[in-house]
CSV table of C-alpha atoms and ligand atoms in Angstrom, one decimal:
chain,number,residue,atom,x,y,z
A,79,UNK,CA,23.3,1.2,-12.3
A,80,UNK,CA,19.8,-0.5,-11.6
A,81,UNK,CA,16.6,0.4,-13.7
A,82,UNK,CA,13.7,1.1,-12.0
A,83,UNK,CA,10.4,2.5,-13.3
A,84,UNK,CA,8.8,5.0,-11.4
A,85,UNK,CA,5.2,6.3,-12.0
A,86,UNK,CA,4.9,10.3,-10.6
A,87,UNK,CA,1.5,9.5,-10.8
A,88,UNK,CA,-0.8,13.0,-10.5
A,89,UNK,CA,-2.0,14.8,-7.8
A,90,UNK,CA,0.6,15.2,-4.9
A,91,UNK,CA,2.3,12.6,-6.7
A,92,UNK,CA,4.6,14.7,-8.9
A,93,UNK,CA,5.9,16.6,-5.6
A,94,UNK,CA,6.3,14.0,-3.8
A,95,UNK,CA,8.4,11.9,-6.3
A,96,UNK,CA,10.7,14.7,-6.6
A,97,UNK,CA,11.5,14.9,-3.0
A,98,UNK,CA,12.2,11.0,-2.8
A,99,UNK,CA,14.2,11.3,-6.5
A,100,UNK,CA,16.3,14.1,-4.8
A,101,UNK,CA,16.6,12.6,-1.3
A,102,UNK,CA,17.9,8.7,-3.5
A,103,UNK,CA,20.9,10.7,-5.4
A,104,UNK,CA,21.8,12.4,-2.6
A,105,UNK,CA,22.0,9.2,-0.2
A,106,UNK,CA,24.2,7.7,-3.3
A,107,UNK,CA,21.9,5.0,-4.5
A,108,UNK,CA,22.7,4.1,-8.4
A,109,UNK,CA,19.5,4.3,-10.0
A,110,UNK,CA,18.4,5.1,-13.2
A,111,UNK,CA,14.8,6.1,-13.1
A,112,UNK,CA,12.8,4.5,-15.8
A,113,UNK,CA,10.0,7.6,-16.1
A,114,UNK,CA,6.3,6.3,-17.0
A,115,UNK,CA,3.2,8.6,-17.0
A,116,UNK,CA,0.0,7.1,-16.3
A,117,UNK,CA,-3.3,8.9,-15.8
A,118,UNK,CA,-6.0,11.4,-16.9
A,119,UNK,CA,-3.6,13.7,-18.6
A,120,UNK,CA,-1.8,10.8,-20.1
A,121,UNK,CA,-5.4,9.1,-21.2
A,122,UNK,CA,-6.0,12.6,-22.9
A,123,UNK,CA,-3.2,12.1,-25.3
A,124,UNK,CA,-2.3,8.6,-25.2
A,125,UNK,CA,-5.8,7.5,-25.3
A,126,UNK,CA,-5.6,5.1,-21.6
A,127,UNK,CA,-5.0,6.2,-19.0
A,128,UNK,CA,-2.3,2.9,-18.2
A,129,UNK,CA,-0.8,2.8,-21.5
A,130,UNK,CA,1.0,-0.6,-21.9
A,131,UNK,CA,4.1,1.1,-22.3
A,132,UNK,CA,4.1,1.5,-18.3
A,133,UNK,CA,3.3,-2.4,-17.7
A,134,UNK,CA,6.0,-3.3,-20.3
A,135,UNK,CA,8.4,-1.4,-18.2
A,136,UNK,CA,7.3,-2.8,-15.2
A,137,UNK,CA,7.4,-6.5,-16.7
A,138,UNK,CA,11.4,-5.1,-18.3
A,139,UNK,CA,12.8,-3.5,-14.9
A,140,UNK,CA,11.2,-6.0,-12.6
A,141,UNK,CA,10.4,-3.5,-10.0
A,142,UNK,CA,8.5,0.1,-10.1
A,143,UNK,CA,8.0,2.7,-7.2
A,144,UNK,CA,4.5,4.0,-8.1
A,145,UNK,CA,3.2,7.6,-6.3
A,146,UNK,CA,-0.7,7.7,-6.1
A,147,UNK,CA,-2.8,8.1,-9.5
A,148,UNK,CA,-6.3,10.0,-9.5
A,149,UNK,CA,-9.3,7.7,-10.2
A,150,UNK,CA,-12.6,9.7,-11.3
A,151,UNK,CA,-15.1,9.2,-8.5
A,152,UNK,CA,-18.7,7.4,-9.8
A,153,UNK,CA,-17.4,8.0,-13.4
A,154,UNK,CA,-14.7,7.9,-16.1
A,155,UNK,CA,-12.0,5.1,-16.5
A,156,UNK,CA,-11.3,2.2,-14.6
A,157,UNK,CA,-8.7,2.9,-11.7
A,158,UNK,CA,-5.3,2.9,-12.9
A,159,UNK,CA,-4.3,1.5,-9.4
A,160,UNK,CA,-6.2,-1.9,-9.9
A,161,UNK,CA,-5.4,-2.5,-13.6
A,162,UNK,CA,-2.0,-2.9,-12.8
A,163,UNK,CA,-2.0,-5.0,-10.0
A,164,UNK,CA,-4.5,-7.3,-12.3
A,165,UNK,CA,-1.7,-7.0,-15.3
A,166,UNK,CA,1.1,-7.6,-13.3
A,167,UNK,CA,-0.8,-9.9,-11.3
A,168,UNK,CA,0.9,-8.1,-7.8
A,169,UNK,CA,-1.6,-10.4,-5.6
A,170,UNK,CA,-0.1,-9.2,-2.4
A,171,UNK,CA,-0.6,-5.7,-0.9
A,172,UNK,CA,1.7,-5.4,2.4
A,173,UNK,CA,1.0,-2.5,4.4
A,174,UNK,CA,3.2,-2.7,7.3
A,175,UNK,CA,1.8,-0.5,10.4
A,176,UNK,CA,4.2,0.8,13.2
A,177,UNK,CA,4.3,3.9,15.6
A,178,UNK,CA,7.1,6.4,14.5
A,179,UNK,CA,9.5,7.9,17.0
A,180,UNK,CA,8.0,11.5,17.3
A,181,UNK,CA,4.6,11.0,15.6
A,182,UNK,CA,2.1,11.3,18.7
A,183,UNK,CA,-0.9,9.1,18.6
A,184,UNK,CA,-4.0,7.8,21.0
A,185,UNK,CA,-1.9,4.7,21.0
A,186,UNK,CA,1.7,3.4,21.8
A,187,UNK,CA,2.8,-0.1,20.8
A,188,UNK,CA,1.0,-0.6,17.5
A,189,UNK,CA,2.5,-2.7,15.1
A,190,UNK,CA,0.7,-4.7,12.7
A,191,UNK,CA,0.6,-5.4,8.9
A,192,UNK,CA,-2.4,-5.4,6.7
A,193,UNK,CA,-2.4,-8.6,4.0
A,194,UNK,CA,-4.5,-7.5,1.2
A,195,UNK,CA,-6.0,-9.9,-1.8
A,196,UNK,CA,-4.8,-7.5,-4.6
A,197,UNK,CA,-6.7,-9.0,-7.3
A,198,UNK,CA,-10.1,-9.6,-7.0
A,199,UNK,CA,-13.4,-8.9,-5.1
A,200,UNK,CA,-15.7,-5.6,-5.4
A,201,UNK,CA,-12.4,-4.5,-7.4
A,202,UNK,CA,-12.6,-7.0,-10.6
A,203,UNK,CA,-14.8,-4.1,-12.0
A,204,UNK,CA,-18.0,-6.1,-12.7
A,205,UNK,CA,-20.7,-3.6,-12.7
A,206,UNK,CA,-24.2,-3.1,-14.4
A,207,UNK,CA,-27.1,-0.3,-14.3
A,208,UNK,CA,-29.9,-3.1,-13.7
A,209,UNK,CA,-32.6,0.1,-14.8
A,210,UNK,CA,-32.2,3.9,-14.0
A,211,UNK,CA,-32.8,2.7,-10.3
A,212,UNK,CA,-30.7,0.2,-9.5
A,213,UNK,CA,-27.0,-1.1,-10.5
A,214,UNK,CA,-25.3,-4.0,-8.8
A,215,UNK,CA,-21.5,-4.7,-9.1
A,216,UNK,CA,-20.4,-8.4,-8.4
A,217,UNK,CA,-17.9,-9.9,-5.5
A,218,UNK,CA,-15.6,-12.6,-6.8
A,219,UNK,CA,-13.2,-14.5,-4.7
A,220,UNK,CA,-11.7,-17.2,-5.6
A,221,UNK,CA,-10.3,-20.5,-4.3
A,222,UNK,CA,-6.6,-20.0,-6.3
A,223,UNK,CA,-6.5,-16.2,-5.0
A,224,UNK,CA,-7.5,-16.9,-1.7
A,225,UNK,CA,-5.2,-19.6,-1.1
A,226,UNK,CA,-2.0,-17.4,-2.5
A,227,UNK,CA,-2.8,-14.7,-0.1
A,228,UNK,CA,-3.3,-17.1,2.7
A,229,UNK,CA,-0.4,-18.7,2.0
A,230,UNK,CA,1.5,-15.1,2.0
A,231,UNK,CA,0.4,-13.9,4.8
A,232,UNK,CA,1.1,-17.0,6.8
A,233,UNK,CA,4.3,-17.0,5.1
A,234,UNK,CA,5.1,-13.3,6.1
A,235,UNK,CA,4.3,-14.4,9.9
A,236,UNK,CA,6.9,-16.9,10.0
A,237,UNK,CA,9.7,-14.4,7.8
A,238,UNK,CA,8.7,-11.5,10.0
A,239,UNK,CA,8.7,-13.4,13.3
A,240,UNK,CA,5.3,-12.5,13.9
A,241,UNK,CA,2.7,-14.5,16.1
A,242,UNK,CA,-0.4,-14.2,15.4
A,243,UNK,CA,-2.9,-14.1,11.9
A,244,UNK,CA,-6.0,-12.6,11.8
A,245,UNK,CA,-8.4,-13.6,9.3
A,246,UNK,CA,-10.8,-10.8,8.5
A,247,UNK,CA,-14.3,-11.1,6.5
A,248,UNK,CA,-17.8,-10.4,6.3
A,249,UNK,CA,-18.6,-14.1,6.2
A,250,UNK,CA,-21.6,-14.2,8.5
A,251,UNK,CA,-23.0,-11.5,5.3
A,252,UNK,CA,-21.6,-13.0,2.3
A,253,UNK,CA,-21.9,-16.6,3.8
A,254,UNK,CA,-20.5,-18.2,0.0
A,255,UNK,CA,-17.5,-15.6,-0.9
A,256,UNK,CA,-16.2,-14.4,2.5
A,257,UNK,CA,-17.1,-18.1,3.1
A,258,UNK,CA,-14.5,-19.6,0.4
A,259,UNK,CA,-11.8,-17.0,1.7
A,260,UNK,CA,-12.2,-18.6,5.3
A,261,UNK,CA,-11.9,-21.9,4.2
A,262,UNK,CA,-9.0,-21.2,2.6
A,263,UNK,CA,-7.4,-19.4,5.3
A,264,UNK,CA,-8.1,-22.4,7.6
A,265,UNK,CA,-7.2,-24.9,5.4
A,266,UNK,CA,-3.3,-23.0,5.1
A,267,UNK,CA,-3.6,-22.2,8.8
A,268,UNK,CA,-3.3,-25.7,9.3
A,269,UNK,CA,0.4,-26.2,7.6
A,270,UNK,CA,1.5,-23.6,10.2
A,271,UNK,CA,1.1,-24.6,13.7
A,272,UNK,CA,3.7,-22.3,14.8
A,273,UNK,CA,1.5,-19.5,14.1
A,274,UNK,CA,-1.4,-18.5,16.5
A,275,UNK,CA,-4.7,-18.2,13.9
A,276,UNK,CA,-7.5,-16.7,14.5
A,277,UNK,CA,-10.8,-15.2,12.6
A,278,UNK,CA,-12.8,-11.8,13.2
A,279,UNK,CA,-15.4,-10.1,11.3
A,280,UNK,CA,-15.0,-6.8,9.8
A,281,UNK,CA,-17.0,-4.6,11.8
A,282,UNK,CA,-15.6,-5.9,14.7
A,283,UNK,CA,-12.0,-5.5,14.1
A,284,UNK,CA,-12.6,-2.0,13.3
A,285,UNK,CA,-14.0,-1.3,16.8
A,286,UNK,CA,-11.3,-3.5,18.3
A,287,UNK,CA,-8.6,-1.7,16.3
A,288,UNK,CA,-9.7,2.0,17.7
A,289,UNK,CA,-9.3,0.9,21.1
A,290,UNK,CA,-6.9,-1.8,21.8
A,291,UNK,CA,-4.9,-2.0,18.5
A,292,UNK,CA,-1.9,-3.5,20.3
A,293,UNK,CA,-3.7,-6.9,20.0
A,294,UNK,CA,-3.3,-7.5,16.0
A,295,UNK,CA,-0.3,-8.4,14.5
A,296,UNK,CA,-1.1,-9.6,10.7
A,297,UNK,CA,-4.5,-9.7,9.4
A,298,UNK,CA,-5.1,-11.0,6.3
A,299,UNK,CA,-8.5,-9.4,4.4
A,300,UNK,CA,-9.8,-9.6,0.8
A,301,UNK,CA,-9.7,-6.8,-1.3
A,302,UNK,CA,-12.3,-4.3,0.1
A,303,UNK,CA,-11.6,-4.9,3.1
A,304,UNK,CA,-8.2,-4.6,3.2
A,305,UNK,CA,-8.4,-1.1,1.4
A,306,UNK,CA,-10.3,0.5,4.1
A,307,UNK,CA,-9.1,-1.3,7.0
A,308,UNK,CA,-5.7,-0.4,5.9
A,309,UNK,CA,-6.9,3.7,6.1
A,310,UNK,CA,-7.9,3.1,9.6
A,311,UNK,CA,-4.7,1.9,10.5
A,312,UNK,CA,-3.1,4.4,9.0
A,313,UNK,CA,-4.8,6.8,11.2
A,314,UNK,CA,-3.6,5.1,14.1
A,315,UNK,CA,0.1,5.9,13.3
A,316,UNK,CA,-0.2,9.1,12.4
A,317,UNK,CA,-2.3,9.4,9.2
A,318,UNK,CA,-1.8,8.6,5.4
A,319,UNK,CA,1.5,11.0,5.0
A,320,UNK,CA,3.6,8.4,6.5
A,321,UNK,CA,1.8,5.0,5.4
A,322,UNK,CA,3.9,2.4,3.5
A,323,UNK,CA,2.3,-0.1,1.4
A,324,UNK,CA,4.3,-2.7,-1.7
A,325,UNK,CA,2.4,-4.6,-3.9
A,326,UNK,CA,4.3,-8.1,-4.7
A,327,UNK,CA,3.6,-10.3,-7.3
A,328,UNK,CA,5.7,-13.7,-8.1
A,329,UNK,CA,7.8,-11.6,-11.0
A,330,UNK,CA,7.6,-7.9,-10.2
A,331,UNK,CA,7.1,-5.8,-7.1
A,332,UNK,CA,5.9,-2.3,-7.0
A,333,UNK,CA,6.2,0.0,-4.1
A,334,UNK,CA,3.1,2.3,-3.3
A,335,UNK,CA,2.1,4.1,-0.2
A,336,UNK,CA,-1.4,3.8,1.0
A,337,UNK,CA,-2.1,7.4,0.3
A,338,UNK,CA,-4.0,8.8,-2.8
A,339,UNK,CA,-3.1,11.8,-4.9
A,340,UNK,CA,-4.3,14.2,-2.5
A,341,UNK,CA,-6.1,16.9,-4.7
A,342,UNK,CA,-7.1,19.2,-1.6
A,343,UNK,CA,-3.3,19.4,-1.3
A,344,UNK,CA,-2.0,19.5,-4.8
A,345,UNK,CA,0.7,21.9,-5.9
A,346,UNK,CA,0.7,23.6,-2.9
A,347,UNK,CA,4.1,22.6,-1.5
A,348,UNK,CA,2.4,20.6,1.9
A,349,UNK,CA,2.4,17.7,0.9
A,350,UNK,CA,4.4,14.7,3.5
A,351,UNK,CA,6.8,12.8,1.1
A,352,UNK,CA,7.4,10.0,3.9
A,353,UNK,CA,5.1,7.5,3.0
A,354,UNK,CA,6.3,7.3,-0.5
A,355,UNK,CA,10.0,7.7,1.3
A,356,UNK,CA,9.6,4.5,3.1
A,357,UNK,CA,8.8,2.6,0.2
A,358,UNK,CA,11.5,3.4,-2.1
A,359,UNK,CA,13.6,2.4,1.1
A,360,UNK,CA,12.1,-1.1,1.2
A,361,UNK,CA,12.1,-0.7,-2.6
A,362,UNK,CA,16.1,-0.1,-2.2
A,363,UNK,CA,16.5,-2.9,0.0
A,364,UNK,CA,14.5,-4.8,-2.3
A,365,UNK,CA,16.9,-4.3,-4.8
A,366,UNK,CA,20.2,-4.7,-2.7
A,367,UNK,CA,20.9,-1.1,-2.3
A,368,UNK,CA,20.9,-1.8,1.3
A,369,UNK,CA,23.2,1.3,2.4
A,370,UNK,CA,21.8,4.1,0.9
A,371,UNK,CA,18.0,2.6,2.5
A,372,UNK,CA,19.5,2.8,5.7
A,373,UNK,CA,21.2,6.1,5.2
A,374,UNK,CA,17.9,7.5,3.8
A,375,UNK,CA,15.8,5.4,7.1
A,376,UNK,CA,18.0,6.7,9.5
A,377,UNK,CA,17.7,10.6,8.4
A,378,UNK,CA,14.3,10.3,8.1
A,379,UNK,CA,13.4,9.3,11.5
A,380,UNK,CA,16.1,11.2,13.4
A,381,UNK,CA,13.9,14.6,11.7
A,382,UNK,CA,10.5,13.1,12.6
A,383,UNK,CA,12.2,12.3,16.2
A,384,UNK,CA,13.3,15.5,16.3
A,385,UNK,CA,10.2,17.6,15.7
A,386,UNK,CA,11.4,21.0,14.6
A,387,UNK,CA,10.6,20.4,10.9
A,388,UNK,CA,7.5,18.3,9.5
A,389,UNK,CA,5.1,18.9,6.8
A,390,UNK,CA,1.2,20.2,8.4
A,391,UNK,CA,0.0,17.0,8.4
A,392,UNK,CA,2.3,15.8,11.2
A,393,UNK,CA,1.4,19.5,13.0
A,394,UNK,CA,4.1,21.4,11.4
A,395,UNK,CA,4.4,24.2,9.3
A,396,UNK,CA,7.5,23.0,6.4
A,397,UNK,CA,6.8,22.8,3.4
A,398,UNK,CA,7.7,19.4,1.3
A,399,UNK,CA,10.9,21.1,0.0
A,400,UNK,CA,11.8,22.2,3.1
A,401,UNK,CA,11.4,18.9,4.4
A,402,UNK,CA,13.1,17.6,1.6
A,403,UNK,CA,16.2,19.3,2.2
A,404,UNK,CA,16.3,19.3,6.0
A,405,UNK,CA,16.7,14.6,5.1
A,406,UNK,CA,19.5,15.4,2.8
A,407,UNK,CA,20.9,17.5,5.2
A,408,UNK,CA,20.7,14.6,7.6
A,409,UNK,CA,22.3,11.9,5.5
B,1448,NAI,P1,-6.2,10.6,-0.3
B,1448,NAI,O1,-5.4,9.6,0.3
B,1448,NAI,O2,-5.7,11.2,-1.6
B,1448,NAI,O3,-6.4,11.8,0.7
B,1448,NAI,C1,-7.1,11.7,2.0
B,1448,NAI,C2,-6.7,12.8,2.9
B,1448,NAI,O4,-5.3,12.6,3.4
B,1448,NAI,C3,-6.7,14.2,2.3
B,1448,NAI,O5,-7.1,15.2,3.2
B,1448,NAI,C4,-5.2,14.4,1.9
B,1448,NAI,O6,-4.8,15.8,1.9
B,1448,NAI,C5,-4.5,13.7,3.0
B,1448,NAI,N1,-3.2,13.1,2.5
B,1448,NAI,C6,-3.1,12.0,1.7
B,1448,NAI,N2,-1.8,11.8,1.4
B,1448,NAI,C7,-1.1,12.8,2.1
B,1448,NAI,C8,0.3,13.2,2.1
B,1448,NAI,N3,1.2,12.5,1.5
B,1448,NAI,N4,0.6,14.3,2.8
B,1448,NAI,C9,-0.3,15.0,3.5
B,1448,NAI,N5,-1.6,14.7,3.5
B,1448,NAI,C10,-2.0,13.6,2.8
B,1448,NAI,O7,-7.7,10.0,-0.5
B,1448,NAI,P2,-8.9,10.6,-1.4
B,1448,NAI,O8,-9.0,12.0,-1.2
B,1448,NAI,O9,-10.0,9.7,-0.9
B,1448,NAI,O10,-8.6,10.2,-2.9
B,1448,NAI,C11,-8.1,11.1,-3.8
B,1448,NAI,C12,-7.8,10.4,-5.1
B,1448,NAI,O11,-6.7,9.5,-4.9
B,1448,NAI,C13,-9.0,9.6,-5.7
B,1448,NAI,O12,-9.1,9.8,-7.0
B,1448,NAI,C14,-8.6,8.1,-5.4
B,1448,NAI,O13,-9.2,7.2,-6.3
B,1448,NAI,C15,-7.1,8.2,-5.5
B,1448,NAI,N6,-6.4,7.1,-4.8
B,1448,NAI,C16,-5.3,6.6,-5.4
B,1448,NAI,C17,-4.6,5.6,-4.8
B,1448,NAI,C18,-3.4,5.1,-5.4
B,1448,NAI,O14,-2.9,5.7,-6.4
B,1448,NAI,N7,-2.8,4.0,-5.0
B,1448,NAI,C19,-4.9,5.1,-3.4
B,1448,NAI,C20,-6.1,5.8,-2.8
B,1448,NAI,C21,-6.8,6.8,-3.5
């Protein structure tokens, strides 16, 4: 039986975790679920909201599938999100983005995959009120950080079969950190003529990827970047319900959709476990529970395919247990 830590998270994320637990056992994977809490209720009692108890389980099993935690907006503690990926040091953030069978879009063919630094930037947390007026928060990117997520992405490519790599900044704007993220991306281009490399600016791609996404294949972005970019692609796909993300670090891995915990939605039962569905599949491939993942992959695409039942944010009416059970059923 493998040990894997999984984070419910708050929000949607309880429901959600329950309709992946249920949909694992039934597809016959051997896990034993390594339960953390993490979060404002946990921070309440536990006094953090990340209590190290989580990142020691992490660092034990090796691997973690992690549904969306709440971060208080222009307040409060530090986001649980990007404390762990600095502990763990998870320096890559995949998020693979492909048209499902079924899901109707603007756009047919996309199929791209966000690289995302995972460590740094806007997201170190380096903030200060200047005066009542004025706060500034600091950008850091580094030569070491930039390199290992060139280096990933470009390595991805090659893995993945993929073509071409985007690198995305702002460096026209931030002419010294964007700057040093470019260099470093051209500098690793270089060791992989195979692969087509190319640059693009932020605000550009954005455009670009609203009308002709078919064109990107990787991008690799720093931090902010990457965060929002990889929202928009979501959106091309069919929105955040069904968007897969995994952050990887060189001695754990912890598979997260793109999605956060969804407090317009909480408790209500509408909520569209797929996203956080397709990661514990690549999460059980990850781990060499290869059958069940394809057991699990398969059901879940033949009911998207099929139509009759989805959750509202795919324009259907079931409910997340409903959905739940109509995968098992499908197994
Ligand atoms: P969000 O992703 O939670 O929600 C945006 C919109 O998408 C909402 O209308 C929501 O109902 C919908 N949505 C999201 N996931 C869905 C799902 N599985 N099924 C159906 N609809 C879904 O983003 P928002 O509202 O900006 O953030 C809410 C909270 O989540 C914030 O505290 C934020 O910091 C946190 N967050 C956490 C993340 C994580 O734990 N990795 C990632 C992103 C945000």
């Amino acid at each position: 039986m493998k040990k894997v830590t999984l984070i419910p998270g708050d929000g949607i994320g309880p429901e959600i975790s329950e309709s992946v637990k249920e949909i694992i056992k039934a597809a016959g994977a051997d896990i034993d679920w390594d339960i953390q809490t993490a979060g404002a209720q946990v921070a309440e009692k536990e006094g953090s909201p990340l209590p190290q108890r989580v990142i020691e389980s992490i660092k034990k099993n090796k691997v973690a599938l992690k549904a969306p935690v709440t971060t208080p907006i222009g307040k409060g503690f530090r986001s649980v999100n990007v404390a762990l990926r600095k502990e763990l040091d998870l320096y890559a953030n995949i998020r693979p983005c492909k048209n499902i069978n079924g899901i109707k879009t603007p756009f047919d063919g996309v199929d791209l995959v966000v690289v995302r630094e995972n460590t740094e930037d806007l997201y170190a947390g380096i903030e200060r009120q200047i005066d009542k007026d004025s706060a500034e928060s600091i950008k850091i990117i580094t030569r070491k950080a930039s390199m290992r997520i060139a280096k990933y992405a470009f390595e991805y490519a090659l893995k993945h079969g993929r073509k071409t790599v985007h690198a995305v900044t702002k460096a026209n704007i931030c002419k010294l950190s964007d700057g040093l993220f470019l260099e470093c991306t051209r500098e690793t281009a270089k060791n992989y003529p195979q692969i087509d490399y190319k640059e693009i600016l932020v605000d550009n791609l954005c455009m670009q990827l609203v009308q002709n996404p078919q064109k990107f294949d990787v991008l690799v972005l720093p931090n902010l970047y990457g965060d929002i970019v990889s929202d928009l692609t979501a959106g091309l796909i069919g929105g955040l319900g069904v968007a897969q993300g995994a952050n990887i670090g060189t001695d754990c891995a912890v598979f997260e959709p793109v999605h956060g915990s969804a407090p317009d939605i909480k408790g209500q039962n509408k909520a569209n476990p797929t996203a956080l569905l397709i990661c514990a599949v690549n999460m059980l491939k990850y781990i060499g529970e290869e059958e069940a993942a394809q057991k699990i992959e398969k059901a879940l695409y033949t009911v998207i395919e099929q139509g009759s039942v989805l959750t509202c944010d795919l324009g259907g009416n079931a409910t997340t247990e409903e959905f739940t059970k109509v995968i098992i059923k499908n197994l």
